[in-house]
C-alpha cells in the first residue's frame, strides 16, 4: 500500500524545483531531436537541434559522472547558482533513460559501453529475481527494491538493442531479461 503511515520520508521535505532529473531531461532532449527530424522548416530544424545540443551538453556537465561512468540526478543547494549542488549518486533505473533514448553529447559508442558496463557492474541483468529493480532502496514502497517497473526493463532492453556496438548481439545478455524457457533475444536484437 501507499499509505502515508508507510512513508520513509516527510513528503513536505521534497524539493522538486531543485532537482535536475536525468529521465525528464533525456525525454525532453529526445523530443527536440524528434522534432528536428520531422520538420520541413530548416530554421525550425536548426532551433530544435540547438535546443537538443544545449540539453545534452548540460546533461553531460551536471548529470554524467566521469568517475562512475553513469548518469545521476543533480540536486541544487538552497540557492540555485551554477555549480552549487551535487549529483545524487545512487542507482535508479531512471539513470538509464539516456541509454534508451541515445541522448548523449559526444561519442555514442563510448556512452553505450559505459552504461552497459554499469548495468553489468550493478548486476541488473542476472543478479535479481526481477530484472532492473527500480531502485536499491528497501523502503517497502512499490516503487523501490525489489520491485521493477516494466517500462524501465523495456528501456534497458531497447537501449541494448539500439546500441551501435555488439552488446545486444550476445544472446546470453539479452536472455537474462527473460525466463530461460523462452528465447526472446532474437526479437529484441534483430
Coordinates of N, CA, C and O in Angstrom, one line a residue, residues 72-163:
X72 N 23.2 10.5 -13.2 CA 22.5 10.6 -11.9 C 21.8 11.9 -11.9 O 22.2 12.9 -12.6
X73 N 20.7 12.0 -11.1 CA 20.0 13.3 -10.9 C 21.0 14.2 -10.2 O 21.8 13.8 -9.5
X74 N 20.7 15.5 -10.4 CA 21.5 16.5 -9.8 C 20.6 17.3 -8.8 O 19.5 17.7 -9.2
X75 N 21.1 17.6 -7.6 CA 20.3 18.3 -6.6 C 21.1 19.6 -6.3 O 22.2 19.6 -5.8
X76 N 20.4 20.8 -6.5 CA 21.0 22.1 -6.2 C 20.8 22.3 -4.7 O 19.8 21.9 -4.1
X77 N 21.7 23.1 -4.1 CA 21.5 23.6 -2.8 C 20.4 24.6 -2.7 O 19.7 24.8 -3.7
X78 N 20.3 25.3 -1.6 CA 19.2 26.3 -1.4 C 19.2 27.4 -2.5 O 18.2 27.7 -3.0
X79 N 20.4 27.9 -2.8 CA 20.5 28.9 -3.9 C 20.9 28.2 -5.1 O 22.0 27.7 -5.2
X80 N 20.0 28.3 -6.1 CA 20.3 27.6 -7.4 C 21.3 28.5 -8.2 O 20.9 29.2 -9.1
X81 N 22.6 28.4 -7.8 CA 23.6 29.0 -8.6 C 24.4 27.9 -9.3 O 24.6 26.8 -8.8
X82 N 25.0 28.3 -10.4 CA 25.8 27.3 -11.2 C 26.8 26.6 -10.3 O 27.6 27.3 -9.6
X83 N 26.8 25.3 -10.3 CA 27.9 24.6 -9.6 C 27.6 24.3 -8.1 O 28.4 23.7 -7.4
X84 N 26.5 24.9 -7.5 CA 26.3 24.8 -6.1 C 25.3 23.6 -5.9 O 24.1 23.9 -5.8
X85 N 25.7 22.5 -5.9 CA 24.9 21.3 -5.7 C 25.7 20.0 -5.9 O 27.0 20.1 -5.9
X86 N 25.0 18.9 -6.0 CA 25.8 17.7 -6.2 C 24.9 16.6 -6.9 O 23.7 16.7 -6.8
X87 N 25.5 15.7 -7.5 CA 24.8 14.6 -8.1 C 24.4 13.6 -7.0 O 25.1 13.4 -6.0
X88 N 23.2 13.1 -7.1 CA 22.7 12.1 -6.2 C 23.2 10.7 -6.7 O 22.4 10.1 -7.5
X89 N 24.4 10.3 -6.4 CA 25.0 9.2 -7.0 C 24.5 7.9 -6.4 O 25.2 7.1 -5.7
X90 N 23.2 7.6 -6.6 CA 22.6 6.4 -6.1 C 21.9 5.8 -7.3 O 21.3 6.5 -8.1
X91 N 21.9 4.5 -7.4 CA 21.2 3.8 -8.5 C 19.7 4.0 -8.5 O 19.0 4.0 -7.5
X92 N 19.2 4.3 -9.7 CA 17.8 4.3 -10.0 C 17.7 3.9 -11.5 O 18.5 4.3 -12.3
X93 N 16.7 3.1 -11.8 CA 16.5 2.7 -13.2 C 16.4 3.9 -14.2 O 16.9 3.8 -15.3
X94 N 15.9 5.0 -13.7 CA 15.7 6.2 -14.5 C 17.1 6.8 -14.9 O 17.1 7.6 -15.8
X95 N 18.2 6.3 -14.3 CA 19.5 6.8 -14.7 C 19.8 6.3 -16.1 O 20.7 6.9 -16.7
X96 N 19.1 5.3 -16.6 CA 19.4 4.8 -17.9 C 18.5 5.3 -19.0 O 18.6 4.8 -20.1
X97 N 17.7 6.3 -18.8 CA 16.9 6.9 -19.9 C 17.8 7.4 -21.0 O 17.5 7.2 -22.2
X98 N 19.0 8.0 -20.8 CA 19.8 8.4 -21.9 C 20.3 7.2 -22.7 O 20.5 7.3 -23.9
X99 N 20.5 6.0 -22.1 CA 20.9 4.8 -22.8 C 19.8 4.4 -23.8 O 20.0 4.0 -24.9
X100 N 18.6 4.5 -23.3 CA 17.4 4.1 -24.1 C 17.2 5.1 -25.3 O 17.0 4.7 -26.4
X101 N 17.3 6.4 -25.0 CA 17.0 7.4 -26.0 C 18.2 7.9 -26.8 O 18.0 8.7 -27.7
X102 N 19.4 7.5 -26.4 CA 20.6 7.9 -27.1 C 20.7 9.4 -27.1 O 21.0 10.0 -28.1
X103 N 20.5 10.0 -25.9 CA 20.7 11.4 -25.8 C 22.0 11.8 -25.1 O 22.1 12.0 -23.9
X104 N 23.0 11.7 -25.9 CA 24.4 11.9 -25.4 C 25.0 13.1 -26.3 O 24.7 13.3 -27.4
X105 N 26.0 13.7 -25.7 CA 26.9 14.6 -26.4 C 28.2 13.9 -26.5 O 28.8 13.5 -25.5
X106 N 28.7 13.8 -27.7 CA 30.0 13.1 -27.9 C 29.8 11.7 -28.5 O 28.8 11.4 -29.2
X107 N 30.7 10.9 -28.2 CA 30.8 9.5 -28.8 C 29.7 8.6 -28.2 O 29.8 8.2 -27.1
X108 N 28.7 8.3 -29.1 CA 27.6 7.4 -28.6 C 28.1 6.1 -28.2 O 27.6 5.5 -27.2
X109 N 29.0 5.5 -28.9 CA 29.5 4.2 -28.5 C 30.2 4.2 -27.1 O 30.1 3.2 -26.4
X110 N 30.9 5.3 -26.8 CA 31.5 5.4 -25.5 C 30.5 5.4 -24.4 O 30.6 4.7 -23.4
X111 N 29.4 6.1 -24.6 CA 28.4 6.2 -23.6 C 27.6 4.9 -23.5 O 27.3 4.4 -22.4
X112 N 27.3 4.3 -24.7 CA 26.7 2.9 -24.7 C 27.5 1.9 -23.9 O 27.0 1.2 -23.1
X113 N 28.8 1.9 -24.1 CA 29.7 1.0 -23.5 C 29.8 1.2 -22.0 O 29.7 0.3 -21.1
X114 N 29.9 2.5 -21.6 CA 29.9 2.9 -20.2 C 28.7 2.5 -19.5 O 28.7 1.9 -18.4
X115 N 27.5 2.7 -20.1 CA 26.2 2.4 -19.4 C 26.0 0.9 -19.4 O 25.5 0.3 -18.4
X116 N 26.4 0.2 -20.4 CA 26.4 -1.3 -20.4 C 27.2 -1.8 -19.3 O 26.8 -2.7 -18.6
X117 N 28.4 -1.3 -19.2 CA 29.3 -1.7 -18.1 C 28.7 -1.5 -16.7 O 28.8 -2.3 -15.8
X118 N 28.0 -0.4 -16.6 CA 27.3 -0.1 -15.3 C 26.2 -1.1 -15.1 O 26.0 -1.5 -13.9
X119 N 25.4 -1.5 -16.1 CA 24.4 -2.5 -16.0 C 25.0 -3.8 -15.5 O 24.4 -4.4 -14.6
X120 N 26.1 -4.2 -16.0 CA 26.7 -5.4 -15.6 C 27.3 -5.3 -14.2 O 27.1 -6.2 -13.3
X121 N 28.0 -4.2 -13.9 CA 28.5 -3.9 -12.6 C 27.4 -4.0 -11.5 O 27.6 -4.6 -10.4
X122 N 26.3 -3.4 -11.8 CA 25.2 -3.4 -10.8 C 24.4 -4.7 -10.8 O 23.6 -4.9 -9.9
X123 N 24.7 -5.6 -11.7 CA 24.0 -6.9 -11.7 C 22.6 -6.9 -12.2 O 21.8 -7.7 -11.8
X124 N 22.2 -5.8 -12.9 CA 20.8 -5.6 -13.3 C 20.2 -6.7 -14.1 O 19.0 -6.9 -14.2
X125 N 21.1 -7.5 -14.8 CA 20.6 -8.5 -15.7 C 20.4 -9.8 -15.0 O 19.3 -10.5 -15.2
X126 N 21.3 -10.2 -14.3 CA 21.3 -11.6 -13.7 C 21.2 -11.7 -12.2 O 20.9 -12.8 -11.7
X127 N 21.4 -10.7 -11.5 CA 21.5 -10.8 -10.0 C 20.2 -10.7 -9.2 O 20.2 -10.9 -8.0
X128 N 19.1 -10.4 -9.9 CA 17.9 -10.1 -9.1 C 16.8 -11.0 -9.7 O 16.7 -11.3 -10.8
X129 N 15.8 -11.3 -8.8 CA 14.7 -12.1 -9.2 C 13.9 -11.4 -10.3 O 13.4 -12.0 -11.2
X130 N 13.7 -10.1 -10.1 CA 13.1 -9.2 -11.1 C 14.2 -8.4 -11.7 O 14.9 -7.7 -11.0
X131 N 14.4 -8.5 -13.1 CA 15.5 -7.7 -13.7 C 15.2 -6.2 -13.5 O 14.1 -5.8 -13.5
X132 N 16.3 -5.5 -13.4 CA 16.2 -4.0 -13.4 C 15.3 -3.5 -12.2 O 14.3 -2.9 -12.5
X133 N 15.7 -3.7 -11.0 CA 14.9 -3.1 -9.9 C 14.8 -1.6 -10.1 O 15.8 -1.0 -10.6
X134 N 13.7 -1.1 -9.7 CA 13.5 0.4 -9.8 C 14.6 1.2 -9.1 O 15.1 2.2 -9.6
X135 N 14.9 0.8 -7.9 CA 16.0 1.4 -7.1 C 16.6 0.3 -6.2 O 16.1 -0.9 -6.2
X136 N 17.6 0.6 -5.4 CA 18.1 -0.3 -4.4 C 17.7 0.0 -3.0 O 18.1 -0.5 -2.0
X137 N 16.8 1.0 -2.9 CA 16.3 1.4 -1.6 C 15.2 0.4 -1.1 O 14.3 0.1 -1.8
X138 N 15.4 -0.1 0.1 CA 14.5 -1.1 0.6 C 13.5 -0.4 1.6 O 13.6 -0.5 2.8
X139 N 12.6 0.3 1.0 CA 11.6 1.1 1.8 C 10.3 0.4 2.0 O 9.5 0.9 2.8
X140 N 10.1 -0.7 1.3 CA 8.8 -1.3 1.4 C 7.8 -0.7 0.4 O 6.6 -1.2 0.3
X141 N 8.1 0.4 -0.2 CA 7.2 1.0 -1.2 C 7.2 0.3 -2.5 O 8.2 -0.3 -2.9
X142 N 6.1 0.4 -3.2 CA 6.0 -0.3 -4.5 C 7.0 0.1 -5.5 O 7.3 -0.6 -6.5
X143 N 7.5 1.3 -5.4 CA 8.5 1.8 -6.4 C 9.9 1.6 -6.1 O 10.8 2.0 -6.8
X144 N 10.2 0.9 -5.0 CA 11.5 0.6 -4.5 C 11.8 -0.9 -4.6 O 11.0 -1.7 -4.9
X145 N 13.1 -1.2 -4.2 CA 13.6 -2.6 -4.2 C 12.7 -3.5 -3.4 O 12.2 -3.1 -2.4
X146 N 12.4 -4.7 -3.9 CA 12.9 -5.4 -5.0 C 12.1 -5.2 -6.3 O 12.3 -6.0 -7.3
X147 N 11.2 -4.3 -6.3 CA 10.2 -4.2 -7.4 C 10.9 -3.6 -8.7 O 11.7 -2.7 -8.6
X148 N 10.4 -4.0 -9.8 CA 10.8 -3.5 -11.1 C 9.6 -2.8 -11.7 O 8.4 -3.1 -11.4
X149 N 9.9 -1.8 -12.5 CA 8.8 -1.1 -13.2 C 9.0 -1.5 -14.7 O 10.0 -1.3 -15.3
X150 N 8.0 -2.2 -15.3 CA 8.2 -2.8 -16.6 C 8.7 -1.8 -17.7 O 9.6 -2.2 -18.5
X151 N 8.3 -0.5 -17.7 CA 8.9 0.4 -18.7 C 10.4 0.5 -18.5 O 11.1 0.7 -19.5
X152 N 10.9 0.5 -17.3 CA 12.3 0.6 -17.1 C 13.1 -0.7 -17.6 O 14.1 -0.6 -18.2
X153 N 12.5 -1.8 -17.5 CA 13.0 -3.1 -18.0 C 13.1 -2.9 -19.5 O 14.1 -3.2 -20.2
X154 N 12.0 -2.5 -20.1 CA 11.9 -2.4 -21.6 C 12.9 -1.3 -22.1 O 13.6 -1.5 -23.1
X155 N 13.1 -0.3 -21.3 CA 14.0 0.8 -21.7 C 15.4 0.3 -21.8 O 16.2 0.6 -22.7
X156 N 15.8 -0.6 -20.8 CA 17.2 -1.2 -20.9 C 17.3 -2.1 -22.1 O 18.3 -2.1 -22.8
X157 N 16.3 -2.9 -22.3 CA 16.4 -3.8 -23.5 C 16.5 -3.1 -24.8 O 17.3 -3.4 -25.6
X158 N 15.7 -2.0 -24.9 CA 15.8 -1.2 -26.2 C 17.1 -0.5 -26.3 O 17.7 -0.4 -27.3
X159 N 17.6 0.0 -25.1 CA 19.0 0.6 -25.1 C 20.0 -0.4 -25.6 O 20.9 0.0 -26.5
X160 N 20.0 -1.6 -25.2 CA 20.9 -2.6 -25.7 C 20.7 -2.9 -27.2 O 21.6 -3.0 -27.9
X161 N 19.4 -3.1 -27.5 CA 19.1 -3.4 -28.9 C 19.5 -2.3 -29.9 O 19.9 -2.6 -31.0
X162 N 19.4 -1.1 -29.5 CA 19.7 0.0 -30.4 C 21.1 0.5 -30.3 O 21.5 1.4 -31.0
X163 N 21.9 -0.2 -29.6 CA 23.3 0.2 -29.5 C 24.1 -0.1 -30.8 O 23.8 -1.1 -31.5

